[in-house]
XYZ file of C-alpha atoms in Angstrom:
656
model
C 0.805 20.612 30.876
C 1.996 22.872 33.766
C 4.119 19.942 35.154
C 6.472 20.304 32.072
C 9.360 22.587 32.652
C 9.378 25.760 30.280
C 6.181 24.587 28.572
C 4.383 27.292 26.756
C 0.859 26.865 25.455
C 0.587 27.288 21.586
C -2.734 27.232 19.918
C -1.204 25.716 16.756
C 0.245 22.832 18.673
C -3.196 22.031 20.192
C -4.739 22.192 16.695
C -2.166 19.813 15.411
C -2.453 17.406 18.334
C -6.186 17.234 17.897
C -5.756 16.462 14.164
C -3.203 13.865 14.769
C -5.448 12.173 17.392
C -8.322 12.015 14.959
C -5.940 10.302 12.430
C -4.839 7.716 14.965
C -8.455 6.966 15.774
C -10.037 7.091 12.289
C -7.016 5.969 9.964
C -7.788 8.865 7.636
C -4.284 9.914 6.489
C -3.192 13.511 7.464
C -0.833 15.952 5.769
C 0.069 18.727 8.260
C 2.419 21.579 7.670
C 3.547 22.931 11.170
C 5.505 26.094 10.986
C 8.702 26.435 12.989
C 7.917 26.700 16.811
C 4.602 24.835 16.629
C 6.159 21.933 18.438
C 5.058 19.221 15.971
C 6.890 16.342 17.621
C 4.986 16.719 20.886
C 1.727 17.236 19.073
C 1.999 13.816 17.255
C 3.767 11.838 20.120
C 1.307 12.574 22.775
C -1.756 11.228 20.895
C 0.322 8.465 19.208
C 1.569 7.104 22.551
C -1.905 7.176 24.058
C -3.252 5.246 21.097
C -0.340 2.812 21.107
C -0.892 2.035 24.892
C -4.588 1.857 25.059
C -5.260 0.156 21.581
C -2.260 -2.154 21.541
C -0.678 -0.442 18.592
C 2.859 0.410 17.612
C 3.813 4.023 16.772
C 6.525 4.266 14.092
C 8.222 7.647 13.758
C 10.439 8.172 10.762
C 12.620 11.138 10.516
C 15.368 12.070 8.001
C 18.007 13.582 10.459
C 19.799 12.050 13.449
C 19.352 15.370 15.271
C 15.512 15.035 15.223
C 15.792 11.452 16.357
C 17.992 12.537 19.273
C 15.563 15.266 20.038
C 12.613 12.784 20.386
C 14.499 10.322 22.419
C 16.438 12.566 24.651
C 13.981 15.541 25.099
C 10.374 14.872 24.020
C 9.847 11.294 25.277
C 11.120 12.047 28.854
C 8.813 15.110 28.968
C 5.872 13.108 27.793
C 6.559 10.490 30.500
C 6.685 13.111 33.137
C 3.401 14.568 31.893
C 1.687 11.227 31.978
C 3.074 10.342 35.416
C 1.603 13.563 36.801
C -1.815 13.280 35.232
C -4.253 10.796 36.736
C -6.214 10.437 33.414
C -3.094 9.392 31.532
C -0.965 7.687 34.110
C -1.815 4.272 32.527
C 0.267 5.373 29.505
C 3.352 6.384 31.466
C 5.138 3.112 31.150
C 5.483 3.234 27.387
C 8.681 1.771 25.760
C 10.686 3.174 22.890
C 13.365 1.734 20.640
C 15.659 3.285 18.073
C 16.207 1.276 14.963
C 18.875 1.920 12.173
C 19.968 0.063 9.138
C 21.473 -3.346 10.003
C 24.798 -2.602 8.388
C 25.315 -0.026 11.153
C 25.296 -2.668 13.874
C 28.109 -5.108 14.943
C 27.083 -8.712 14.886
C 29.055 -10.559 17.535
C 28.549 -13.947 15.814
C 30.290 -12.689 12.598
C 32.923 -10.969 14.657
C 33.847 -14.292 16.373
C 33.832 -15.980 12.928
C 36.131 -13.214 11.417
C 38.565 -13.480 14.395
C 38.818 -17.161 13.881
C 39.419 -16.796 10.081
C 41.539 -13.618 10.292
C 44.608 -15.097 8.657
C 42.413 -16.110 5.611
C 40.484 -12.745 5.476
C 42.727 -9.915 6.505
C 46.121 -8.279 5.980
C 48.170 -7.268 9.051
C 46.823 -3.812 9.108
C 43.272 -5.110 8.838
C 43.807 -7.751 11.633
C 44.932 -4.813 13.908
C 41.753 -2.933 13.014
C 39.702 -6.107 13.824
C 41.370 -6.453 17.143
C 40.530 -2.753 17.912
C 36.924 -3.327 17.133
C 36.853 -6.452 19.245
C 38.058 -4.439 22.239
C 35.404 -1.821 21.496
C 32.744 -4.458 21.424
C 33.412 -5.377 25.087
C 32.611 -1.699 25.982
C 29.845 -0.500 23.803
C 26.185 -0.821 24.727
C 24.678 -0.425 21.317
C 27.275 -1.815 18.843
C 26.510 1.067 16.423
C 29.395 2.007 13.992
C 29.030 5.736 14.575
C 30.059 5.324 18.233
C 33.571 3.901 17.257
C 36.192 6.647 16.809
C 38.247 6.655 14.521
C 35.553 5.177 12.294
C 36.197 1.529 11.496
C 37.807 0.485 8.157
C 35.014 -0.142 5.784
C 36.399 -3.424 4.413
C 36.920 -4.931 7.930
C 33.464 -3.589 9.129
C 31.742 -5.280 6.133
C 32.914 -8.768 7.406
C 31.481 -8.339 10.812
C 28.303 -5.992 10.591
C 24.801 -7.420 10.813
C 23.965 -7.100 7.100
C 24.068 -10.801 6.449
C 21.662 -13.903 6.622
C 24.385 -15.323 8.952
C 23.142 -12.693 11.533
C 19.773 -14.163 12.486
C 17.845 -14.934 15.675
C 18.765 -18.675 15.268
C 22.534 -18.171 14.749
C 23.133 -15.283 16.979
C 23.116 -15.321 20.825
C 21.960 -12.632 23.200
C 25.014 -10.548 22.744
C 24.298 -9.638 19.134
C 23.640 -5.939 18.913
C 21.516 -5.940 15.931
C 19.254 -8.902 17.107
C 18.787 -7.158 20.447
C 17.756 -3.963 18.585
C 15.267 -5.907 16.634
C 13.883 -7.441 19.676
C 13.518 -4.142 21.380
C 11.794 -2.706 18.427
C 9.390 -5.610 18.224
C 8.414 -5.235 21.870
C 8.453 -1.356 22.111
C 5.270 0.869 21.974
C 7.268 3.404 19.916
C 9.977 2.739 17.134
C 12.150 5.552 15.827
C 13.900 5.044 12.545
C 14.910 7.066 9.446
C 13.299 7.483 6.075
C 15.704 5.391 4.210
C 15.447 2.469 6.546
C 11.539 2.709 6.491
C 11.383 2.502 2.831
C 14.147 -0.240 2.680
C 11.992 -2.374 4.994
C 9.011 -1.667 2.892
C 10.920 -2.415 -0.391
C 12.314 -5.610 1.179
C 8.908 -6.914 1.861
C 9.276 -6.857 5.543
C 5.651 -6.035 6.280
C 3.089 -7.820 8.308
C -0.557 -8.168 7.314
C -2.178 -4.979 5.956
C 0.104 -2.651 7.953
C 3.200 -0.797 6.789
C 6.083 -2.671 8.587
C 4.739 -3.826 11.851
C 1.420 -5.537 12.536
C -1.112 -2.980 13.800
C 1.208 0.049 13.386
C 0.623 3.707 13.025
C 3.209 5.822 11.139
C 4.355 9.451 11.419
C 6.763 10.643 8.734
C 8.467 13.896 10.072
C 10.597 15.992 7.826
C 8.226 14.728 5.085
C 9.196 17.261 2.472
C 12.148 14.994 1.787
C 10.024 11.794 1.312
C 9.743 11.805 -2.549
C 13.435 12.004 -3.131
C 14.373 9.411 -0.418
C 11.698 7.030 -1.899
C 12.983 7.531 -5.430
C 16.511 6.559 -4.303
C 15.362 3.603 -2.330
C 12.925 2.191 -4.953
C 15.645 2.717 -7.588
C 18.806 0.781 -8.727
C 22.506 1.698 -8.446
C 25.181 -0.802 -9.459
C 29.040 0.118 -9.748
C 31.953 -1.591 -11.172
C 33.744 -1.372 -7.861
C 30.843 -2.965 -6.087
C 30.629 -5.910 -8.398
C 34.358 -6.501 -8.353
C 34.419 -6.286 -4.640
C 31.732 -9.019 -4.328
C 33.508 -11.256 -6.860
C 36.839 -10.705 -5.140
C 35.319 -11.930 -1.862
C 34.139 -15.032 -3.674
C 37.548 -15.633 -4.985
C 40.475 -13.430 -5.357
C 42.853 -14.523 -8.115
C 45.801 -12.527 -6.588
C 45.638 -13.870 -3.103
C 44.120 -17.259 -4.115
C 41.699 -16.751 -1.135
C 37.962 -16.214 -0.843
C 34.630 -17.814 0.031
C 35.057 -20.738 -2.409
C 38.463 -21.724 -1.153
C 37.324 -21.395 2.627
C 34.504 -23.828 2.075
C 36.810 -26.275 0.209
C 34.501 -26.998 -2.591
C 36.023 -25.120 -5.505
C 37.714 -26.723 -8.407
C 40.066 -25.060 -10.961
C 37.227 -24.262 -13.370
C 35.158 -22.630 -10.647
C 38.140 -20.266 -9.884
C 38.582 -19.593 -13.524
C 34.883 -18.774 -13.931
C 35.313 -15.992 -11.179
C 38.426 -14.804 -12.930
C 36.704 -14.709 -16.290
C 33.706 -12.910 -14.814
C 36.004 -10.223 -13.414
C 37.604 -9.711 -16.792
C 34.103 -9.476 -18.307
C 33.056 -6.816 -15.747
C 36.249 -4.777 -16.357
C 35.562 -4.930 -20.213
C 31.968 -3.933 -19.808
C 32.629 -0.852 -17.751
C 35.849 0.129 -19.788
C 33.498 0.214 -22.820
C 31.013 2.344 -21.101
C 33.622 4.868 -20.166
C 35.197 4.915 -23.652
C 31.935 5.092 -25.631
C 29.493 6.849 -23.437
C 31.332 8.653 -20.644
C 34.495 9.865 -22.485
C 33.610 13.538 -22.357
C 30.980 13.721 -19.743
C 30.310 12.343 -16.270
C 26.590 11.577 -16.702
C 24.899 9.989 -19.701
C 21.187 9.332 -19.968
C 20.139 5.863 -21.385
C 17.179 6.223 -23.751
C 17.245 3.108 -25.819
C 17.179 -0.553 -24.638
C 20.067 -3.133 -25.388
C 22.857 -0.546 -25.073
C 25.152 -2.935 -23.452
C 26.488 -6.500 -24.245
C 24.680 -9.159 -22.271
C 27.770 -11.382 -21.766
C 28.180 -9.876 -18.395
C 24.675 -11.106 -17.508
C 25.442 -14.610 -18.663
C 28.651 -14.708 -16.738
C 26.933 -13.464 -13.549
C 24.325 -16.136 -13.924
C 26.983 -18.814 -14.192
C 28.456 -17.617 -10.981
C 25.006 -17.601 -9.271
C 24.423 -21.240 -10.361
C 27.905 -22.299 -9.188
C 27.267 -20.809 -5.753
C 23.862 -22.544 -5.659
C 25.679 -25.859 -6.324
C 28.108 -25.036 -3.515
C 25.218 -24.308 -1.048
C 23.746 -27.687 -1.810
C 27.052 -29.428 -1.092
C 28.265 -27.305 1.925
C 29.199 -29.279 4.978
C 27.995 -26.848 7.579
C 24.817 -24.733 8.089
C 27.026 -21.682 8.589
C 28.669 -22.194 5.311
C 25.317 -22.725 3.531
C 24.128 -19.286 4.943
C 27.249 -17.513 3.783
C 27.262 -18.896 0.313
C 23.572 -18.135 -0.045
C 24.300 -14.541 0.954
C 26.722 -14.148 -1.938
C 24.422 -16.037 -4.337
C 21.620 -13.644 -3.465
C 23.960 -10.566 -3.828
C 25.120 -11.811 -7.328
C 21.444 -12.442 -8.219
C 20.503 -8.881 -7.251
C 23.338 -7.510 -9.239
C 22.480 -9.478 -12.333
C 18.718 -8.530 -12.169
C 19.615 -4.879 -11.593
C 21.890 -4.799 -14.542
C 19.365 -6.678 -16.667
C 16.698 -4.155 -15.923
C 19.064 -1.270 -16.807
C 20.351 -2.805 -20.023
C 16.904 -3.595 -21.291
C 15.098 -0.594 -19.671
C 12.442 -2.963 -18.393
C 10.566 -0.314 -16.227
C 8.888 2.230 -18.547
C 8.204 4.525 -15.603
C 11.865 4.822 -14.698
C 14.724 6.838 -15.872
C 18.115 5.236 -16.550
C 21.500 6.680 -16.555
C 25.298 6.181 -16.213
C 27.431 8.159 -13.976
C 31.265 8.316 -13.653
C 33.150 9.450 -10.550
C 36.585 9.841 -12.166
C 38.609 10.545 -8.991
C 37.383 7.294 -7.405
C 37.496 5.422 -10.855
C 33.826 4.315 -10.289
C 31.117 3.985 -12.811
C 27.567 3.622 -11.777
C 24.526 2.157 -13.689
C 21.483 3.790 -12.137
C 17.637 3.804 -12.466
C 14.975 5.543 -10.486
C 11.188 5.848 -10.713
C 10.191 9.240 -12.223
C 6.994 9.407 -10.272
C 6.905 7.741 -6.816
C 3.314 8.674 -6.142
C 1.874 5.354 -7.280
C 4.471 3.454 -5.063
C 3.779 5.755 -2.013
C -0.015 5.557 -2.453
C 0.147 1.698 -2.416
C 2.636 1.238 0.564
C 1.459 4.110 2.694
C -1.924 5.184 1.919
C -3.791 1.965 0.807
C -2.961 0.121 4.014
C -5.038 -0.171 7.234
C -2.445 1.989 9.100
C -2.983 5.563 10.123
C -0.394 7.660 8.316
C 0.643 11.316 9.223
C 3.176 13.392 7.104
C 4.477 16.447 8.702
C 7.097 19.116 7.981
C 7.517 22.865 8.399
C 7.824 23.163 4.613
C 5.520 21.295 2.143
C 3.370 24.105 0.778
C 4.284 26.512 -2.094
C 2.296 29.850 -1.924
C 0.225 28.432 0.917
C -0.911 25.488 -1.284
C -0.030 21.832 -0.680
C -1.574 20.340 -3.804
C 1.824 19.845 -5.485
C 3.229 17.881 -2.515
C 0.125 15.796 -2.058
C 0.306 14.852 -5.668
C 3.961 13.827 -5.342
C 3.345 11.476 -2.470
C -0.022 9.985 -3.701
C -1.969 11.231 -0.765
C -4.995 12.431 -2.548
C -7.129 10.782 0.136
C -5.482 12.603 2.871
C -6.756 15.662 4.907
C -4.435 18.706 4.441
C -3.819 21.210 7.180
C -1.454 24.172 7.655
C -0.599 25.769 11.017
C 1.587 28.963 10.829
C 4.550 29.546 13.143
C 3.796 31.171 16.531
C 7.002 33.185 16.431
C 6.955 36.988 16.120
C 9.016 37.273 12.903
C 8.277 40.818 12.347
C 10.096 41.774 15.472
C 12.950 39.393 15.428
C 13.768 38.862 11.727
C 14.748 40.946 8.791
C 15.443 39.781 5.133
C 17.503 41.612 2.611
C 18.048 40.745 -0.927
C 20.508 42.032 -3.493
C 19.072 43.313 -6.849
C 22.457 43.517 -8.508
C 24.196 40.391 -7.388
C 26.182 38.858 -10.324
C 25.874 35.233 -11.385
C 28.249 33.223 -9.341
C 29.529 30.780 -11.940
C 32.712 28.937 -12.654
C 35.256 30.975 -14.528
C 33.750 34.332 -13.365
C 36.464 35.120 -10.771
C 35.614 38.884 -10.620
C 32.019 38.095 -9.867
C 33.048 35.570 -7.233
C 35.319 38.087 -5.693
C 32.602 40.785 -5.639
C 30.231 38.447 -3.847
C 32.915 37.292 -1.480
C 33.705 40.928 -0.569
C 29.987 41.386 0.284
C 29.874 38.138 2.321
C 33.068 39.190 4.110
C 31.491 42.517 5.092
C 28.218 40.878 6.256
C 30.022 38.334 8.363
C 32.189 41.027 9.979
C 29.093 43.131 10.798
C 27.224 40.501 12.612
C 28.924 39.566 15.916
C 27.116 36.383 16.350
C 27.436 33.271 13.984
C 26.761 33.251 10.353
C 25.633 30.283 8.277
C 26.363 30.622 4.449
C 24.476 28.237 2.246
C 25.599 27.169 -1.155
C 24.158 25.041 -4.023
C 27.746 24.289 -5.226
C 30.674 22.670 -3.494
C 33.019 24.438 -5.965
C 31.616 27.843 -4.987
C 31.789 26.975 -1.170
C 35.382 25.842 -1.455
C 36.386 29.028 -3.350
C 34.556 31.264 -0.898
C 36.052 29.618 2.095
C 39.544 30.107 0.769
C 38.910 33.833 0.189
C 37.318 34.356 3.564
C 40.271 32.585 5.348
C 42.598 35.329 3.753
C 40.300 38.135 5.059
C 41.939 40.529 7.542
C 38.402 41.594 8.756
C 37.770 37.967 9.722
C 41.135 37.049 10.878
C 39.943 36.421 14.424
C 36.843 34.462 13.517
C 36.542 30.585 13.177
C 35.725 29.583 9.636
C 34.201 26.151 9.056
C 33.763 24.619 5.718
C 31.823 21.537 4.792
C 34.121 18.595 3.642
C 37.202 20.516 4.890
C 36.881 20.813 8.705
C 35.117 17.800 9.716
C 31.762 15.872 9.539
C 28.449 17.588 9.549
C 27.739 16.896 13.226
C 31.302 17.928 14.320
C 30.995 21.135 12.417
C 27.782 22.051 14.027
C 29.037 21.371 17.526
C 32.135 23.557 16.861
C 29.804 26.215 15.470
C 27.561 26.241 18.431
C 30.465 26.251 20.953
C 32.261 29.107 19.222
C 29.273 31.491 19.310
C 30.543 33.763 16.424
C 31.857 31.270 13.875
C 31.202 31.362 10.114
C 29.943 28.068 8.775
C 29.822 27.349 4.890
C 27.572 24.462 4.016
C 25.747 23.011 0.998
C 23.025 20.231 0.491
C 22.393 18.928 4.059
C 22.996 22.195 5.700
C 19.912 23.670 4.141
C 17.751 21.522 6.508
C 17.986 19.967 9.962
C 20.370 22.700 11.350
C 19.048 23.818 14.779
C 21.289 26.353 16.400
C 19.846 28.420 19.178
C 20.665 31.925 20.258
C 23.369 34.311 18.929
C 25.528 31.314 17.630
C 23.358 31.670 14.595
C 22.434 35.384 14.070
C 22.678 35.511 10.261
C 21.859 33.216 7.283
C 23.330 34.117 3.846
C 21.872 32.423 0.846
C 24.330 32.644 -2.109
C 22.000 31.225 -4.760
C 18.481 30.063 -5.166
C 18.533 26.262 -4.569
C 17.349 25.021 -7.921
C 18.134 21.385 -8.679
C 20.737 20.857 -11.496
C 18.756 20.328 -14.737
C 21.422 17.973 -15.948
C 20.386 15.550 -13.281
C 18.658 12.728 -15.219
C 15.831 12.383 -12.749
C 15.104 16.074 -12.636
C 15.210 16.131 -16.511
C 12.824 13.170 -16.770
C 10.421 14.728 -14.412
C 10.360 17.822 -16.319
C 9.983 16.051 -19.590
C 7.071 14.178 -18.252
C 5.237 17.356 -17.298
C 6.292 19.022 -20.644
C 4.931 16.094 -22.688
C 1.382 16.673 -21.260
C 1.410 20.425 -22.040
C 2.593 21.730 -18.761
C 5.846 23.476 -17.663
C 8.348 21.238 -16.037
C 10.154 24.408 -14.656
C 6.993 25.693 -12.902
C 5.707 22.282 -11.843
C 9.013 20.500 -10.888
C 11.970 22.699 -10.421
C 10.304 25.765 -8.908
C 8.311 24.080 -6.191
C 11.313 22.073 -5.053
C 13.437 25.107 -4.996
C 10.986 27.072 -2.955
C 10.603 24.346 -0.394
C 14.324 24.069 -0.066
C 14.586 27.868 0.124
C 12.074 27.816 2.975
C 14.173 25.268 4.679
C 17.301 27.409 4.377
C 15.687 30.648 5.619
C 14.096 28.659 8.420
C 17.459 27.798 9.947
C 17.563 31.337 11.518
C 14.631 31.447 14.045
C 14.335 28.365 16.058
C 12.850 29.833 19.263
C 10.899 32.851 20.378
C 14.142 34.510 21.678
C 16.192 34.125 18.399
C 16.835 37.271 16.375
C 18.773 37.749 13.216
C 19.045 38.390 9.546
C 18.614 36.545 6.319
C 20.575 37.997 3.183
C 19.900 36.662 -0.227
C 22.670 37.235 -2.721
C 20.714 36.050 -5.834
C 19.277 38.896 -7.976
C 16.796 36.506 -9.580
C 14.298 37.090 -6.816
C 14.027 40.593 -8.213
C 14.712 40.063 -12.007
C 12.670 37.019 -12.640
C 8.945 36.634 -12.570
C 9.173 33.510 -10.505
C 11.072 35.417 -7.894
C 7.822 36.310 -6.090
C 7.350 32.737 -5.229
C 10.466 32.884 -3.067
C 9.677 36.350 -1.640
C 6.154 35.161 -0.879
C 7.374 32.223 1.081
C 9.256 34.531 3.632
C 7.549 35.313 6.908
C 8.404 38.906 6.627
C 8.698 41.432 3.840
C 12.116 41.550 2.258
C 14.160 44.744 1.592
C 16.068 45.480 -1.465
C 19.701 46.575 -1.481
C 22.745 46.697 -3.931
C 25.872 44.862 -3.500
C 27.952 48.003 -4.267
C 25.912 49.745 -1.482
C 26.089 46.930 1.079
C 27.354 49.418 3.707
C 23.901 51.151 3.494
C 22.194 48.107 5.082
C 24.768 47.780 7.798
C 22.785 49.996 10.417
C 19.637 47.996 9.839
C 21.543 44.674 10.463
C 23.409 46.017 13.323
C 20.318 47.313 15.124
C 18.619 43.844 14.894
C 21.402 41.424 15.257
C 23.193 43.028 18.148
C 20.169 43.726 20.323
């Protein structure tokens, strides 16, 4: 490995690489927790590429974050190619090929673009036509056709007419300029395919698997950032149907206001066909209006516990629309029209089946609920499997494919039994390799024993915490990442910090206020001493080297909201068998997310800094020890009112 620039030998990485190579050879699944700095991507990629090249297999790597995908493609794979080219024993593997695959709705389909341009008077308003022309110009320049490359981001309505998420985008109907079909061809031919968790499970759920493998014939799978797998799988294998989504589909079939739509374009519709769509729209509006009036009047989420809670008239109307579209497909004059009509028929069928499942609660292992987003005037009917272990066991671990799940955080108190049970991987070998970093020298952790509860309506408590945060940010001359569990608290804190005289010369960045996640991180890194306030996704996948991130402040322990129907149902399931839902569900999830949050600080052996926990429950509650025990160093106590007392300790470490 001496040919690799800046490569450092790590015993933990060698251990993981050997374990991964054994899995690729034996197909015995592996669950491997690799602490920060082990270099897990190189550990599984080297053995995976060798197996792919020498045994005619395909290595599939699924990650949750774009940043890790970029690291693999832009950094890891070039280094591995360099290694293979300079090693006689591995030179036969140096010509490996790789491909990135994302969800098809992210790709531009040039065939659909041409069709939209030819039908633009029928499909679009003047403003939307201008947007279509902007996208058409971009299509001449882009090499990937991926939506995220277009700035400003495209109008969602226009993009939905020209993306690849349609049966009209197919190898038979598209030429060699179609970005999605080219991406699929590259993936089919590549030795390594890199995608995200959601797409992986969508492909599995959609039945796009070959033989006894996972998604490609003779494939091998590595799921990186695997601590997120249970939640992603619950989402993908669940149901979510909204009033706005149904109305959008029906409007595209026929819009009573504009007198335009699919059934007018194909010139097969009669008066009663148009009336059917109008009547169905009225039925949908009545159905969701009744839900809001009777079940969501005073709350935003309502769990569904008994079947037959809704009128099935909506199901009958949707079935009539489905049958009408089936008749139109049989009578359509062109193959292209047949494909487009069948797309809408299939979409209406999926909506009807999803609503039917939710109205009659057809899956006993699922939880069902309603959710209202009042600002957007949207109501969702949702369902999700309470326990995904059976699904994951079947689709991942009962196939012939070697499967590796890896992350820096899967264990609780050094034990991975809980995670193994969640993903149905009882047949897997479990291993843990600690981080090689010298945390004792480079990291300190402080926790407040008197931090007040940071809740809505308690402005004095919020002000006290903000004052503490203000001092901590002022003290550390590098960058500070402040992690929240509530967007309300984040927004309130950001507003107070922006008024601070102590921080008047510091750049303050807040999630949802100052740009997208990627943009915020780029600004944060460039500035070097910025203050970044984030929630949710900022607890994981943030990789900021050096002094640009010198302090992480955790405002509250990251427990899931118990009012979440899925969390509530999981806890009930444990409680009903005599266990503790809190100890078995909520606590392990919170500890893993906590480990992710504190793990943002030290990303290389040169990083130094502080973690400050502003939640006194780590000291006052018995379960607090689970959080403290998950830290790589012993934490030190302090009081909010005496925060100045810890300043010398923080200063001595952070500014070295």
